Coordinates of C-alpha atoms in Angstrom, one line a residue:
M11 CA -1.6 -148.4 71.1
K12 CA -5.1 -149.0 72.4
V13 CA -6.2 -148.8 76.0
R14 CA -9.1 -150.9 77.2
V15 CA -11.6 -148.9 79.3
L16 CA -13.2 -150.5 82.4
G17 CA -15.7 -153.0 80.9
T18 CA -17.9 -153.7 83.9
L19 CA -18.0 -150.1 84.9
L20 CA -19.1 -149.0 81.5
G21 CA -21.2 -152.0 80.5
T22 CA -22.4 -155.4 81.5
A23 CA -19.9 -157.9 80.0
A24 CA -16.5 -158.1 81.4
L25 CA -13.7 -157.4 78.9
A26 CA -16.2 -156.7 76.1
V27 CA -15.5 -153.0 76.0
P28 CA -14.8 -150.1 73.7
L29 CA -11.3 -149.2 72.9
L30 CA -9.6 -145.9 73.0
S31 CA -7.1 -145.3 70.2
A32 CA -5.8 -142.1 71.9
P33 CA -6.3 -140.3 75.2
A34 CA -8.6 -137.3 75.0
H35 CA -9.2 -135.7 78.3
G36 CA -9.0 -132.0 77.4
A37 CA -6.0 -130.2 78.7
D38 CA -4.9 -132.7 81.3
T39 CA -3.6 -135.6 79.1
G40 CA -1.6 -133.6 76.7
R41 CA -0.7 -135.2 73.3
T42 CA 1.3 -138.2 74.5
A43 CA 0.1 -141.8 74.0
P44 CA -0.8 -143.7 77.2
P45 CA 2.2 -145.5 78.6
R46 CA 2.5 -149.3 78.7
T47 CA 3.9 -151.4 81.5
G48 CA 6.9 -153.7 80.9
F49 CA 4.5 -156.6 81.2
E50 CA 2.3 -155.3 78.5
S51 CA 5.2 -154.4 76.2
S52 CA 6.6 -157.9 76.5
N53 CA 3.1 -159.5 76.0
G54 CA 3.4 -161.1 79.4
A55 CA 6.8 -162.6 78.9
R56 CA 8.2 -160.7 81.9
W57 CA 7.0 -158.7 84.9
T58 CA 7.3 -154.9 84.9
T59 CA 10.6 -153.9 86.5
Q60 CA 10.7 -151.4 89.3
P61 CA 12.5 -148.7 87.2
E62 CA 9.8 -149.3 84.5
E63 CA 7.1 -148.9 87.2
Q64 CA 8.6 -145.6 88.3
D65 CA 8.7 -144.3 84.7
F66 CA 5.2 -145.5 84.1
L67 CA 3.7 -143.9 87.2
R68 CA 5.5 -140.6 86.5
A69 CA 4.2 -140.6 83.0
V70 CA 0.6 -141.2 84.1
D71 CA 0.9 -138.6 86.9
G72 CA 2.3 -136.0 84.5
A73 CA -0.3 -136.7 81.8
S74 CA -3.6 -136.6 83.8
A75 CA -4.8 -133.8 86.2
R76 CA -7.0 -136.4 88.0
T77 CA -4.0 -138.3 89.3
T78 CA -1.6 -137.5 92.1
L79 CA 1.5 -139.6 92.9
T80 CA 3.0 -139.5 96.4
T81 CA 5.6 -141.4 98.4
I82 CA 4.1 -142.7 101.7
G83 CA 7.1 -144.6 103.0
T84 CA 10.6 -145.8 102.3
T85 CA 11.7 -149.4 102.7
K86 CA 14.9 -150.6 104.5
E87 CA 16.7 -150.8 101.2
G88 CA 15.6 -147.3 100.2
R89 CA 12.8 -148.0 97.8
P90 CA 9.7 -145.8 97.8
V91 CA 6.3 -147.1 98.8
Q92 CA 4.0 -145.1 96.6
L93 CA 0.3 -144.1 96.6
V94 CA -1.6 -143.0 93.5
R95 CA -4.8 -141.0 93.9
I96 CA -7.3 -140.9 91.0
A97 CA -10.4 -138.7 91.2
E98 CA -12.1 -135.8 89.4
R99 CA -12.6 -133.8 92.5
P100 CA -10.7 -133.0 95.7
R101 CA -13.5 -134.6 97.8
T102 CA -15.8 -137.4 96.9
T103 CA -18.5 -139.5 98.5
S104 CA -16.4 -142.6 98.9
T105 CA -12.9 -144.0 98.7
V106 CA -11.5 -147.3 97.3
L107 CA -8.0 -148.5 98.2
L108 CA -6.2 -151.1 96.2
I109 CA -3.2 -152.8 97.9
C110 CA -1.1 -154.7 95.4
S111 CA 1.8 -157.1 95.9
Q112 CA 2.1 -157.2 99.7
H113 CA 3.9 -160.5 99.0
G114 CA 6.8 -159.7 96.6
N115 CA 6.6 -163.1 94.8
E116 CA 2.9 -162.5 93.8
P117 CA 3.2 -160.0 91.0
A118 CA 0.1 -160.5 88.9
G119 CA -2.1 -158.3 91.0
R120 CA 0.5 -155.5 90.8
E121 CA 0.3 -155.7 87.0
A122 CA -3.5 -155.4 87.1
C123 CA -3.2 -152.4 89.4
L124 CA -0.7 -150.6 87.2
S125 CA -2.9 -151.1 84.1
R126 CA -6.0 -149.9 85.9
V127 CA -4.2 -146.8 87.2
R128 CA -3.5 -145.9 83.6
D129 CA -7.0 -146.8 82.3
L130 CA -8.7 -144.7 85.0
A131 CA -6.3 -141.8 84.5
Y132 CA -6.8 -141.7 80.7
A133 CA -10.5 -142.7 80.3
T134 CA -12.7 -140.1 78.6
D135 CA -16.1 -141.9 78.7
R136 CA -18.9 -140.3 80.7
K137 CA -19.5 -143.2 83.0
T138 CA -15.9 -143.5 84.2
R139 CA -15.7 -139.7 84.7
D140 CA -18.9 -139.7 86.6
F141 CA -17.6 -142.6 88.7
L142 CA -14.4 -140.6 89.5
R143 CA -16.5 -137.5 90.5
G144 CA -18.1 -139.6 93.3
T145 CA -15.3 -142.0 94.1
T146 CA -11.6 -141.6 94.9
V147 CA -9.5 -144.5 93.8
L148 CA -6.3 -145.0 95.8
V149 CA -3.7 -147.5 94.7
V150 CA -0.5 -148.8 96.3
P151 CA 0.9 -150.5 93.2
T152 CA 3.8 -152.2 95.0
A153 CA 3.2 -152.5 98.8
N154 CA 6.4 -154.6 99.2
P155 CA 9.1 -153.1 96.9
D156 CA 12.0 -154.9 98.4
G157 CA 10.2 -158.2 98.3
R158 CA 9.3 -157.6 94.6
A159 CA 12.9 -156.8 93.8
A160 CA 14.1 -160.1 95.4
N161 CA 10.9 -162.0 94.3
T162 CA 10.3 -163.1 97.9
R163 CA 7.2 -163.3 100.0
G164 CA 8.5 -161.2 102.8
N165 CA 10.3 -157.8 102.8
S166 CA 14.1 -157.4 103.0
D167 CA 14.0 -158.5 106.7
G168 CA 11.9 -161.6 105.8
V169 CA 8.8 -160.2 107.5
D170 CA 5.4 -161.1 106.0
I171 CA 3.9 -157.7 105.7
N172 CA 0.4 -159.2 105.6
R173 CA 1.0 -160.3 109.2
D174 CA 2.2 -156.8 110.4
H175 CA -1.1 -154.8 110.5
I176 CA -1.2 -154.8 114.3
A177 CA 2.5 -154.6 115.4
L178 CA 3.4 -152.2 112.6
A179 CA 7.0 -153.3 112.9
T180 CA 7.8 -152.7 109.2
A181 CA 8.1 -149.5 107.2
E182 CA 5.6 -151.0 104.7
G183 CA 3.1 -151.9 107.3
R184 CA 3.3 -148.4 108.9
A185 CA 2.8 -146.8 105.5
M186 CA -0.4 -148.7 104.9
A187 CA -1.6 -148.0 108.5
A188 CA -1.2 -144.3 107.9
V189 CA -3.2 -144.5 104.6
L190 CA -6.0 -146.3 106.5
R191 CA -6.0 -143.7 109.2
D192 CA -5.7 -140.6 107.1
R193 CA -7.7 -141.6 103.9
K194 CA -10.4 -143.7 105.7
P195 CA -11.2 -145.9 102.7
D196 CA -14.7 -147.3 102.4
L197 CA -13.4 -150.3 100.6
V198 CA -10.0 -152.1 100.8
Y199 CA -9.2 -154.5 98.0
D200 CA -6.1 -156.7 98.6
L201 CA -4.6 -158.5 95.6
H202 CA -2.6 -161.8 96.0
E203 CA -1.7 -165.1 94.4
Y204 CA -1.7 -168.7 95.7
G205 CA -0.4 -172.2 94.9
S206 CA -3.2 -174.7 94.1
T207 CA -3.8 -178.2 95.4
P208 CA -5.3 -180.1 92.4
K209 CA -9.0 -181.0 92.6
V210 CA -9.6 -179.8 96.1
Y211 CA -8.2 -176.3 96.0
D212 CA -7.6 -175.1 92.5
K213 CA -10.0 -172.3 91.3
D214 CA -8.8 -169.5 89.1
L215 CA -9.6 -167.0 91.8
F216 CA -10.3 -167.3 95.5
D217 CA -11.6 -164.4 97.6
L218 CA -12.4 -163.8 101.2
W219 CA -14.0 -160.9 103.2
P220 CA -13.1 -159.8 106.7
R221 CA -14.0 -162.7 109.0
N222 CA -13.0 -161.0 112.3
L223 CA -16.0 -160.7 114.6
N224 CA -15.3 -157.1 115.4
T225 CA -16.1 -156.0 111.9
D226 CA -19.3 -154.0 111.8
P227 CA -22.2 -156.3 110.6
H228 CA -23.2 -153.8 107.9
L229 CA -19.6 -153.8 106.5
H230 CA -19.4 -157.6 106.8
A231 CA -22.6 -157.7 104.7
E232 CA -21.2 -155.2 102.1
S233 CA -18.0 -157.2 101.8
Q234 CA -20.0 -160.4 101.1
K235 CA -22.1 -158.5 98.5
L236 CA -18.9 -157.4 96.9
S237 CA -17.8 -161.0 96.5
D238 CA -21.2 -162.7 95.7
R239 CA -22.8 -160.1 93.5
Y240 CA -19.9 -158.4 91.7
V241 CA -16.5 -160.0 91.8
R242 CA -17.5 -163.6 91.3
P243 CA -20.2 -163.0 88.7
T244 CA -17.8 -160.8 86.7
A245 CA -15.1 -163.5 86.9
H246 CA -17.6 -166.2 85.8
A247 CA -18.7 -164.1 82.8
S248 CA -15.2 -164.1 81.6
G249 CA -14.8 -167.9 82.1
F250 CA -12.9 -167.9 85.4
T251 CA -13.8 -170.2 88.3
T252 CA -14.0 -168.9 91.8
G253 CA -14.1 -170.1 95.4
T254 CA -13.6 -169.1 99.0
Y255 CA -10.0 -168.7 100.1
G256 CA -8.7 -171.2 102.6
I257 CA -11.5 -173.8 102.2
W258 CA -10.7 -177.1 100.6
T259 CA -13.7 -178.9 99.0
D260 CA -14.6 -182.4 98.0
P261 CA -14.0 -182.8 94.3
V262 CA -17.2 -184.8 93.8
T263 CA -19.7 -183.0 96.1
G264 CA -18.1 -179.6 96.3
E265 CA -18.7 -179.6 100.0
P266 CA -16.1 -178.0 102.3
T267 CA -13.7 -180.6 103.9
Q268 CA -10.9 -178.6 105.5
Q269 CA -10.0 -175.1 106.4
V270 CA -6.3 -174.2 105.7
A271 CA -6.5 -170.4 106.0
G272 CA -8.9 -167.6 106.3
D273 CA -9.6 -167.1 110.0
G274 CA -10.3 -163.9 111.8
Q275 CA -6.7 -163.1 112.7
E276 CA -6.6 -159.4 113.3
R277 CA -3.0 -158.8 112.0
I278 CA -4.0 -159.7 108.4
L279 CA -5.0 -156.7 106.3
R280 CA -8.5 -157.8 105.3
N281 CA -9.3 -158.2 109.0
A282 CA -7.4 -155.2 110.2
S283 CA -9.2 -153.0 107.7
G284 CA -12.5 -154.5 108.6
I285 CA -12.0 -153.7 112.3
K286 CA -11.0 -150.2 111.2
H287 CA -14.4 -149.8 109.5
S288 CA -13.7 -150.5 105.8
A289 CA -15.5 -153.1 103.7
G290 CA -13.0 -155.3 102.0
L291 CA -11.9 -158.4 100.0
L292 CA -8.8 -160.5 99.6
I293 CA -8.4 -161.8 96.1
E294 CA -6.0 -164.6 95.1
S295 CA -5.2 -165.7 91.5
R296 CA -3.9 -169.2 90.8
V297 CA -0.2 -169.3 90.0
D298 CA 0.0 -172.9 88.7
A299 CA -0.3 -173.6 85.0
L300 CA -3.8 -174.7 84.0
T301 CA -2.9 -176.4 80.7
E302 CA -0.1 -178.0 78.9
A303 CA 0.2 -174.9 76.8
E304 CA 0.7 -172.8 79.9
Q305 CA 3.4 -175.2 81.1
K306 CA 5.2 -174.7 77.8
D307 CA 4.6 -170.9 77.6
E308 CA 5.3 -168.9 80.8
A309 CA 3.9 -165.8 79.1
L310 CA 0.6 -167.5 78.5
N311 CA 0.4 -168.5 82.2
Q312 CA 1.3 -165.0 83.3
R313 CA -1.3 -163.3 81.0
R314 CA -4.0 -165.6 82.4
R315 CA -3.1 -164.7 86.0
V316 CA -3.2 -161.0 85.3
A317 CA -6.4 -161.2 83.2
S318 CA -8.2 -162.9 86.1
H319 CA -7.1 -160.1 88.4
L320 CA -8.2 -157.4 85.9
T321 CA -11.6 -159.0 85.6
S322 CA -12.1 -159.3 89.3
L323 CA -10.9 -155.7 89.8
D324 CA -13.5 -154.5 87.3
G325 CA -16.2 -156.2 89.3
A326 CA -14.9 -154.5 92.4
L327 CA -15.0 -151.1 90.7
R328 CA -18.5 -151.7 89.4
Y329 CA -19.5 -152.5 93.0
A330 CA -17.9 -149.2 94.1
A331 CA -19.9 -147.3 91.5
E332 CA -23.2 -149.0 92.2
R333 CA -23.0 -149.2 96.0
R334 CA -21.3 -145.9 96.6
V335 CA -24.0 -144.4 98.8
P336 CA -24.9 -147.5 100.9
L337 CA -21.2 -148.3 101.4
A338 CA -20.5 -144.7 102.6
L339 CA -23.4 -144.9 105.0
A340 CA -22.2 -148.2 106.3
T341 CA -18.7 -147.0 106.9
T342 CA -19.9 -143.8 108.6
H343 CA -22.2 -145.8 110.9
A344 CA -19.3 -148.1 111.8
R345 CA -16.9 -145.2 112.5
L346 CA -19.4 -143.6 114.9
A347 CA -20.5 -146.7 116.7
G348 CA -17.5 -146.8 119.0
F349 CA -18.5 -143.6 120.6
A350 CA -21.6 -145.3 122.1
D351 CA -19.2 -147.6 124.0
R352 CA -21.6 -150.5 124.0
G353 CA -21.4 -154.2 123.1
P354 CA -18.8 -157.0 123.3
V355 CA -15.3 -157.0 121.9
Y356 CA -14.0 -160.3 120.5
L357 CA -10.4 -161.4 121.2
G358 CA -10.8 -164.5 119.0
G359 CA -13.2 -166.4 116.7
A360 CA -14.4 -165.6 113.2
D361 CA -17.6 -165.5 111.2
N362 CA -17.2 -169.3 110.6
D363 CA -15.7 -170.1 114.0
P364 CA -17.7 -168.8 117.1
A365 CA -15.6 -167.2 119.8
E366 CA -15.1 -169.2 123.0
P367 CA -16.4 -167.5 126.2
S368 CA -12.9 -166.8 127.2
E369 CA -12.4 -164.8 123.9
I370 CA -15.3 -162.5 124.5
L371 CA -15.1 -159.2 126.5
A372 CA -18.8 -159.1 127.2
D373 CA -18.4 -156.0 129.3
P374 CA -15.1 -154.3 128.2
P375 CA -13.2 -151.9 130.5
C376 CA -13.9 -148.2 130.0
R377 CA -10.2 -147.7 129.4
Y378 CA -6.7 -149.2 129.6
V379 CA -4.0 -147.6 131.8
L380 CA -0.4 -147.6 130.5
T381 CA 2.8 -146.8 132.4
K382 CA 5.3 -144.2 131.1
D383 CA 7.5 -147.0 129.7
Q384 CA 4.6 -148.6 127.9
I385 CA 3.3 -145.4 126.3
A386 CA 6.8 -144.5 125.2
D387 CA 7.1 -147.9 123.5
V388 CA 3.7 -147.9 121.7
R389 CA 2.9 -144.2 121.3
D390 CA 3.7 -144.1 117.6
E391 CA 1.9 -147.4 116.9
L392 CA -1.3 -146.1 118.6
A393 CA -1.1 -142.9 116.6
L394 CA -0.7 -144.9 113.4
H395 CA -3.7 -147.0 114.3
G396 CA -5.8 -143.8 114.9
V397 CA -6.2 -144.6 118.6
A398 CA -6.5 -141.5 120.9
F399 CA -5.0 -141.5 124.3
K400 CA -4.5 -139.0 127.2
S401 CA -1.1 -138.5 128.7
T402 CA -0.9 -138.6 132.5
A403 CA 1.8 -138.0 135.1
S404 CA 2.2 -141.8 135.4
G405 CA 1.8 -142.8 131.8
A406 CA -1.4 -142.6 129.7
H407 CA -5.1 -143.5 129.6
V408 CA -6.6 -145.1 126.5
P409 CA -10.4 -144.7 126.6
L410 CA -12.6 -147.1 124.7
R411 CA -15.2 -144.5 123.9
Q412 CA -13.8 -143.6 120.5
S413 CA -14.0 -144.7 116.8
Q414 CA -11.4 -147.5 117.2
R415 CA -13.1 -149.0 120.3
A416 CA -13.0 -152.6 119.0
L417 CA -9.4 -152.4 118.0
I418 CA -8.1 -151.1 121.4
P419 CA -8.4 -154.4 123.4
L420 CA -6.7 -156.2 120.5
L421 CA -3.8 -153.9 121.0
L422 CA -3.7 -153.5 124.8
D423 CA -5.6 -156.3 126.6
S424 CA -3.5 -158.9 128.4
R425 CA -5.6 -161.7 126.8
A426 CA -5.2 -160.5 123.2
T427 CA -3.2 -162.7 120.8
Y428 CA -1.0 -160.0 119.3
P429 CA -1.0 -157.1 121.9
L430 CA 1.4 -154.2 121.4
T431 CA 1.7 -154.1 125.2
K432 CA -0.4 -155.4 128.1
G433 CA -2.2 -152.5 129.6
K434 CA -4.2 -152.5 132.9
S435 CA -7.9 -152.8 132.5
D436 CA -9.9 -150.0 134.3
T437 CA -13.6 -150.4 134.8
H438 CA -14.0 -147.3 137.1
C439 CA -13.8 -144.3 134.9

């Protein structure tokens, strides 16, 4: 078996890359051949099963010293939510987090993630190893294991996990929040699939950066660079078309005509991670068959969907390699900015939808005051969000002068759209 090494990380042309006939990473790969996913073994005829995924990840973890496999949560039905860490060193300059298959009926991104986990673990070329000396790659291969088992969008309770990054009501959402808090990724890359509308909304790939207005401007700019200069050009070089997620266009002029998704809603991962000081991108591959041949051959359709994700993912990893230092500087600046306790906080709006005056806290309170019952209800969620608070005899105080300053009003202000609880604003600290 031959393993394709990361094309755009190693060279300039996507997918035009050298092949490895066998792993050769000194003592940490042993003598075994690299494992294959169920998708690869069937040539795209079926998706990798969850038992196959577990065997695959265990094989990769056991073969490479640069990988670590941990369980970060357990679903209601008892399935593990797992995290793979890939790096040459215990500490690196930056961290990339791949979140795959939040929606269980969108499996193509998961297959791309599994393949790239293996490729990064087994790669022997100098450029990839140099990349992994400076960058840690974290991967959640299946963020919604129960949904994947049932082939449903939501989890076993029918909850859309990608709408749970504020409330943290699900085990899956809580697991990802803990990763964001503890690993502090500089980049969050979220892989999905979508159903097209012919002529007005039917690109091979759509992407979208954090639109929430509380995203640090430097990280907003980095996220757009990721899309404009890396992911989209890499996809185009491989013959895939791209567009902006949620925007319908006129089939003749190409001008935007309607917005059907993609606002600044804070409970969506790409926005939540932006508010929490990570650059990021949502990427969506087209599910629908492109040709008559794909209609007749499901494997052909599935291979195209996975190939488009693999290509876009290579663009994202090349961005992480080339923009490692500027990205780390941007995230560090964003994480420290909250301690200055200056500037507005936005309860609504987006980068393409200016906030109404009623949605802007031009002069936010210095803290929120919670009762004993309130802090008892939201203590765990605040901790998972990385929000510090001070317990008092009557409840708790949550100061805004901290790294998660912009997030706190979204969690506690009475005017927020998705508050955990409605705290009392205090302007006299």
